[in-house]
mmCIF file of C-alpha atoms in Angstrom:
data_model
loop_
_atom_site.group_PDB
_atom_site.id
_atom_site.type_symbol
_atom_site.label_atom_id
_atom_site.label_comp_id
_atom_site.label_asym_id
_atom_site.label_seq_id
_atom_site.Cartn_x
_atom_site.Cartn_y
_atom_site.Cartn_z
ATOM 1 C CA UNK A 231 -36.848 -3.341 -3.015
ATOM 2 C CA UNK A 232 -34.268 -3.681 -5.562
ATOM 3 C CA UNK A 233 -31.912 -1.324 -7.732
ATOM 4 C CA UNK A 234 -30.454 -2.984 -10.811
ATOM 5 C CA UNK A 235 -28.427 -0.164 -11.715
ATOM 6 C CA UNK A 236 -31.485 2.056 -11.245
ATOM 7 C CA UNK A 237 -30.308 5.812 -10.827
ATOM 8 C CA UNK A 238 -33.308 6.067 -8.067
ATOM 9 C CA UNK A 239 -31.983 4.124 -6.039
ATOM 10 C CA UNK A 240 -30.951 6.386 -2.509
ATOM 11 C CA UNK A 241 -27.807 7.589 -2.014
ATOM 12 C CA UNK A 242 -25.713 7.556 1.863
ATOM 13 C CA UNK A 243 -22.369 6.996 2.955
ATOM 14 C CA UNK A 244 -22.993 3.690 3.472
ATOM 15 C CA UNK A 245 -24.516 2.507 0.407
ATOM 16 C CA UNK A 246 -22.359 4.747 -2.612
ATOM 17 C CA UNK A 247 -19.268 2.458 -2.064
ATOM 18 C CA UNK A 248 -21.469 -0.916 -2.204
ATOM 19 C CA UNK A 249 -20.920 -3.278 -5.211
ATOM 20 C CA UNK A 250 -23.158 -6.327 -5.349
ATOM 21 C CA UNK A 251 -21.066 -9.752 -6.125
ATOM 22 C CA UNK A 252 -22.057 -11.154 -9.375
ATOM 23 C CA UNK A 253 -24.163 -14.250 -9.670
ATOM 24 C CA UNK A 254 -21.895 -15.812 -11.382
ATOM 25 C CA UNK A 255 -18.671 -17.987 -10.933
ATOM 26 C CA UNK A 256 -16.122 -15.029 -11.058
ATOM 27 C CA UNK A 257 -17.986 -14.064 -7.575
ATOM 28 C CA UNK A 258 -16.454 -17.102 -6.174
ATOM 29 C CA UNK A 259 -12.953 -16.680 -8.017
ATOM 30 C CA UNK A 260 -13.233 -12.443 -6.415
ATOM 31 C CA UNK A 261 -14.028 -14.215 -2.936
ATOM 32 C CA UNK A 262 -11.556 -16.326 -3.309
ATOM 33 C CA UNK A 263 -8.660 -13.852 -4.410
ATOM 34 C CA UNK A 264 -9.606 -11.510 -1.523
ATOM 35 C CA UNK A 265 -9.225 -13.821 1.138
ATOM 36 C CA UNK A 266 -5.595 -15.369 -0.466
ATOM 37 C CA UNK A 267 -4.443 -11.698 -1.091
ATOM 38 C CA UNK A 268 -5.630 -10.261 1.797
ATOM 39 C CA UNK A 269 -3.818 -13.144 3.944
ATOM 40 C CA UNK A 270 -0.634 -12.718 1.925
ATOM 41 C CA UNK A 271 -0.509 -9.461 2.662
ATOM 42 C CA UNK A 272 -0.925 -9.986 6.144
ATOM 43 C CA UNK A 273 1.479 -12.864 5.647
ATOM 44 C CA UNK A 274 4.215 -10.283 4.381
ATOM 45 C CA UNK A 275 3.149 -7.705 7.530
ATOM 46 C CA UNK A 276 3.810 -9.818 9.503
ATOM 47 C CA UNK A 277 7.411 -10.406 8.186
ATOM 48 C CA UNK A 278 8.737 -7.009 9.866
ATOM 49 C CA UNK A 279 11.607 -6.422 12.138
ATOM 50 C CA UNK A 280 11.384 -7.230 15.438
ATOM 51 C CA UNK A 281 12.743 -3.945 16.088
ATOM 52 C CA UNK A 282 11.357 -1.808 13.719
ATOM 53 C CA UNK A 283 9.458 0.578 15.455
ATOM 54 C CA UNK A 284 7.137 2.511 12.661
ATOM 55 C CA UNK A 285 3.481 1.690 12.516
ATOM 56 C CA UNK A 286 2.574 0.071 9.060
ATOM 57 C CA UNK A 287 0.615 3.816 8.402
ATOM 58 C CA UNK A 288 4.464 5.547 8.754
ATOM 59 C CA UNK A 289 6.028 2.466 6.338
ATOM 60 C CA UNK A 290 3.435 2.713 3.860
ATOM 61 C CA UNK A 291 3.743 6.691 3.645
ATOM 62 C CA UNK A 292 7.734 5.964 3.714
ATOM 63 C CA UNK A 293 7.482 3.656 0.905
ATOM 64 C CA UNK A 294 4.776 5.880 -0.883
ATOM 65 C CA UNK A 295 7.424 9.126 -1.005
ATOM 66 C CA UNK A 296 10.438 6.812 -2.526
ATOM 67 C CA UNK A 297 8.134 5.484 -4.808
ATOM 68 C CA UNK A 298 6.777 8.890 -5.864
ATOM 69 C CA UNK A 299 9.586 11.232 -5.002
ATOM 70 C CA UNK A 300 9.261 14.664 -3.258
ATOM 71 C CA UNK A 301 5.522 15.100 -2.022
ATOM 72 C CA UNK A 302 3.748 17.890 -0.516
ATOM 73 C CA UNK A 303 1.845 16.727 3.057
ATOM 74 C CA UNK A 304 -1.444 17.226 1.234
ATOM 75 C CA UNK A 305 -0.063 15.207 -1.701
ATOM 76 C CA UNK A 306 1.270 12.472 -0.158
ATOM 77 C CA UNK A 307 -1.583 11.991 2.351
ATOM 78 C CA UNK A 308 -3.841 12.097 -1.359
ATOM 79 C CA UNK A 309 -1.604 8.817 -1.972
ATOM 80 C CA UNK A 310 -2.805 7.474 1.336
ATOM 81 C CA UNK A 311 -6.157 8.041 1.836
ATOM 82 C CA UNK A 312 -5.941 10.044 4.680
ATOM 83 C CA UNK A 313 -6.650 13.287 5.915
ATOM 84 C CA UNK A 314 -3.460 16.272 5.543
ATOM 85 C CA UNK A 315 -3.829 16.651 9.850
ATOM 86 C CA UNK A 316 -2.983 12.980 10.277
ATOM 87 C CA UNK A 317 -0.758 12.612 7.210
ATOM 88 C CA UNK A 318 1.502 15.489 8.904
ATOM 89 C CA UNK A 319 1.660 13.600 12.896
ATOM 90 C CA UNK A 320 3.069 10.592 10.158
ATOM 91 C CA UNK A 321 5.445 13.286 8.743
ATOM 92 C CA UNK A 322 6.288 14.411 11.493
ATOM 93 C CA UNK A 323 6.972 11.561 13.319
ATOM 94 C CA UNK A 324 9.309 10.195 10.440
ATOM 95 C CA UNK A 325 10.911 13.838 10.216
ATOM 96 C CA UNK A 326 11.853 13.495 14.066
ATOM 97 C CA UNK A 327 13.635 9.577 13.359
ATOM 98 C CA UNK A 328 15.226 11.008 10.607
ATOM 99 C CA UNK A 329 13.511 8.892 8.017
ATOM 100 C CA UNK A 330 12.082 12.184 5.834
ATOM 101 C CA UNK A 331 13.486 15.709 5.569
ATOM 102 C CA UNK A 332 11.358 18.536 5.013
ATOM 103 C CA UNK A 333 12.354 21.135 2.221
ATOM 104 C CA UNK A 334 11.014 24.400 0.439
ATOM 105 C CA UNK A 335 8.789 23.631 -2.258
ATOM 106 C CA UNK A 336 10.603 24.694 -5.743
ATOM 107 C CA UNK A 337 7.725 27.342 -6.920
ATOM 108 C CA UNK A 338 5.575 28.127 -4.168
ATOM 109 C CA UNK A 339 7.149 29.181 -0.822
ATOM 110 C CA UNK A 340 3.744 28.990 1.068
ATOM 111 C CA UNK A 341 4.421 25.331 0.628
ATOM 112 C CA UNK A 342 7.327 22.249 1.803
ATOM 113 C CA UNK A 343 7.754 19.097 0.057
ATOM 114 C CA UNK A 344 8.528 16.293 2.184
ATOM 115 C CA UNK A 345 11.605 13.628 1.178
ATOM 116 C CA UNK A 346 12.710 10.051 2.094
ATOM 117 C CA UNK A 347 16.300 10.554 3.563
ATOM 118 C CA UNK A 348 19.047 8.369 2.833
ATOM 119 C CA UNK A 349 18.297 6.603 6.403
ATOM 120 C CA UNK A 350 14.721 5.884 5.550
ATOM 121 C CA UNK A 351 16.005 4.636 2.067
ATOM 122 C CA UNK A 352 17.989 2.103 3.698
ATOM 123 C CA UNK A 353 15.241 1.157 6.149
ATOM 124 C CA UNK A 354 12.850 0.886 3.188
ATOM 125 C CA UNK A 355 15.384 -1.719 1.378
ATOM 126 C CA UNK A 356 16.287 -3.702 4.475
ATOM 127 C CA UNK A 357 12.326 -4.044 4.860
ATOM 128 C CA UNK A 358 11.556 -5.019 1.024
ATOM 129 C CA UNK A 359 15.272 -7.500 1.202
ATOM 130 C CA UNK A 360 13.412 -9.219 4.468
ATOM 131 C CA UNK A 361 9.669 -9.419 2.675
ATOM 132 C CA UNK A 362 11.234 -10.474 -0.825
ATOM 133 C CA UNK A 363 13.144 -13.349 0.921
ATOM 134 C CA UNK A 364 10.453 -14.670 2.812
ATOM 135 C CA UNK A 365 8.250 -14.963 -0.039
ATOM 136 C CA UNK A 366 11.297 -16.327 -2.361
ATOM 137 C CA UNK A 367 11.698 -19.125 0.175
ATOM 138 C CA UNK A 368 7.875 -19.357 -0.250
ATOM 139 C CA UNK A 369 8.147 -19.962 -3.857
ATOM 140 C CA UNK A 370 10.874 -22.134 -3.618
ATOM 141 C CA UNK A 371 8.331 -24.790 -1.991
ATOM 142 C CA UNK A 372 5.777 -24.518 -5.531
ATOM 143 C CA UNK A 373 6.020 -27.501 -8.385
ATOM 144 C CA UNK A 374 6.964 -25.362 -11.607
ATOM 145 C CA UNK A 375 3.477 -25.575 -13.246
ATOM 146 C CA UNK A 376 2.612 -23.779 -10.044
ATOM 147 C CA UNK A 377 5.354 -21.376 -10.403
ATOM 148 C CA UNK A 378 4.544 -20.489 -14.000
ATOM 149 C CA UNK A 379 0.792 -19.845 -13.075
ATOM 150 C CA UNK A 380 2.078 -17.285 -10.642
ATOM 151 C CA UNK A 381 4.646 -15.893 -12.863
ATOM 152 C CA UNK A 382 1.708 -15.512 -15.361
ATOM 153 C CA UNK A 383 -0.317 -13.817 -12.784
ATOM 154 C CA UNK A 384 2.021 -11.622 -11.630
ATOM 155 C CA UNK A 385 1.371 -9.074 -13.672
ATOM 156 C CA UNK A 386 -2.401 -9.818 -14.101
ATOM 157 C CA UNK A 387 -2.525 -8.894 -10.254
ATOM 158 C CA UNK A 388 -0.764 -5.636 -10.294
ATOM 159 C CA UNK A 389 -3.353 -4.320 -12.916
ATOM 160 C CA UNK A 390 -5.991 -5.442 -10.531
ATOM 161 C CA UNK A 391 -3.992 -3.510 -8.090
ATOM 162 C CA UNK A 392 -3.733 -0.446 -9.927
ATOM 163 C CA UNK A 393 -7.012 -0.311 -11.146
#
């Protein structure tokens, strides 16, 4: 049976978050951006310290706070996608290697807001200094038409991203 945007069309877990690809060439170009992003991403995972010890869950919440400033648990694991009982084991984790500091929150004392410390600032740079020059060495390696189309798409990508 099929549901072209038909509102009867039954609702579960499973099938809400579905999208059908278009028909048309753009499903090919959307294939074809997932896989280079999604291996470019994996690329730049991969690109960690030998020694660095956090799970990629504990760097992305890391990251998330410095970009976003002083979060509450609930708020931060809102950021993340994840539950508030697993966002504070990340927490707390980071609290106990010094990377985040806990503090009151400014209006409602039932509450803390968690913090990136100066530590986890510095880990946090040392990471994005080690990812940003493996991909400039990348780019070093393009033509310059090549280099302009990714210039270009730059910041075609991050709306993507954001949307």
């Amino acid at each position: 049976m099929t549901y072209a945007n038909d509102m009867t069309r039954p609702s579960s877990p499973a099938t809400d978050n579905a999208v059908a690809a278009p028909d048309n060439a753009d499903g090919g170009l959307a294939s074809a951006l997932r896989m280079s992003t999604m291996r470019l991403a994996r690329r730049l995972r991969s690109e960690r310290a030998d020694d660095d010890a956090l799970t990629l869950t504990q760097l992305a919440a890391l990251a998330t706070l410095d970009r976003h400033g002083a979060l509450s648990v609930g708020e931060l694991a809102a950021h993340e996608h994840v539950r508030p009982p697993s966002m504070t084991r990340v927490v707390t984790c980071l609290e106990e290697l010094g990377l985040v500091e806990r503090t009151p929150h400014a209006t409602d004392r039932r509450q803390v807001v968690v913090q990136v410390t100066a530590e986890g600032a510095d880990l946090l740079a040392r990471d994005r200094r080690r990812r940003d020059a493996w991909l400039a060495r990348r780019l070093e390696a393009l033509g310059p038409e090549e280099l302009e189309a990714v210039r270009r798409a730059a910041p075609v990508l991050e709306r993507l991203a954001r949307g």
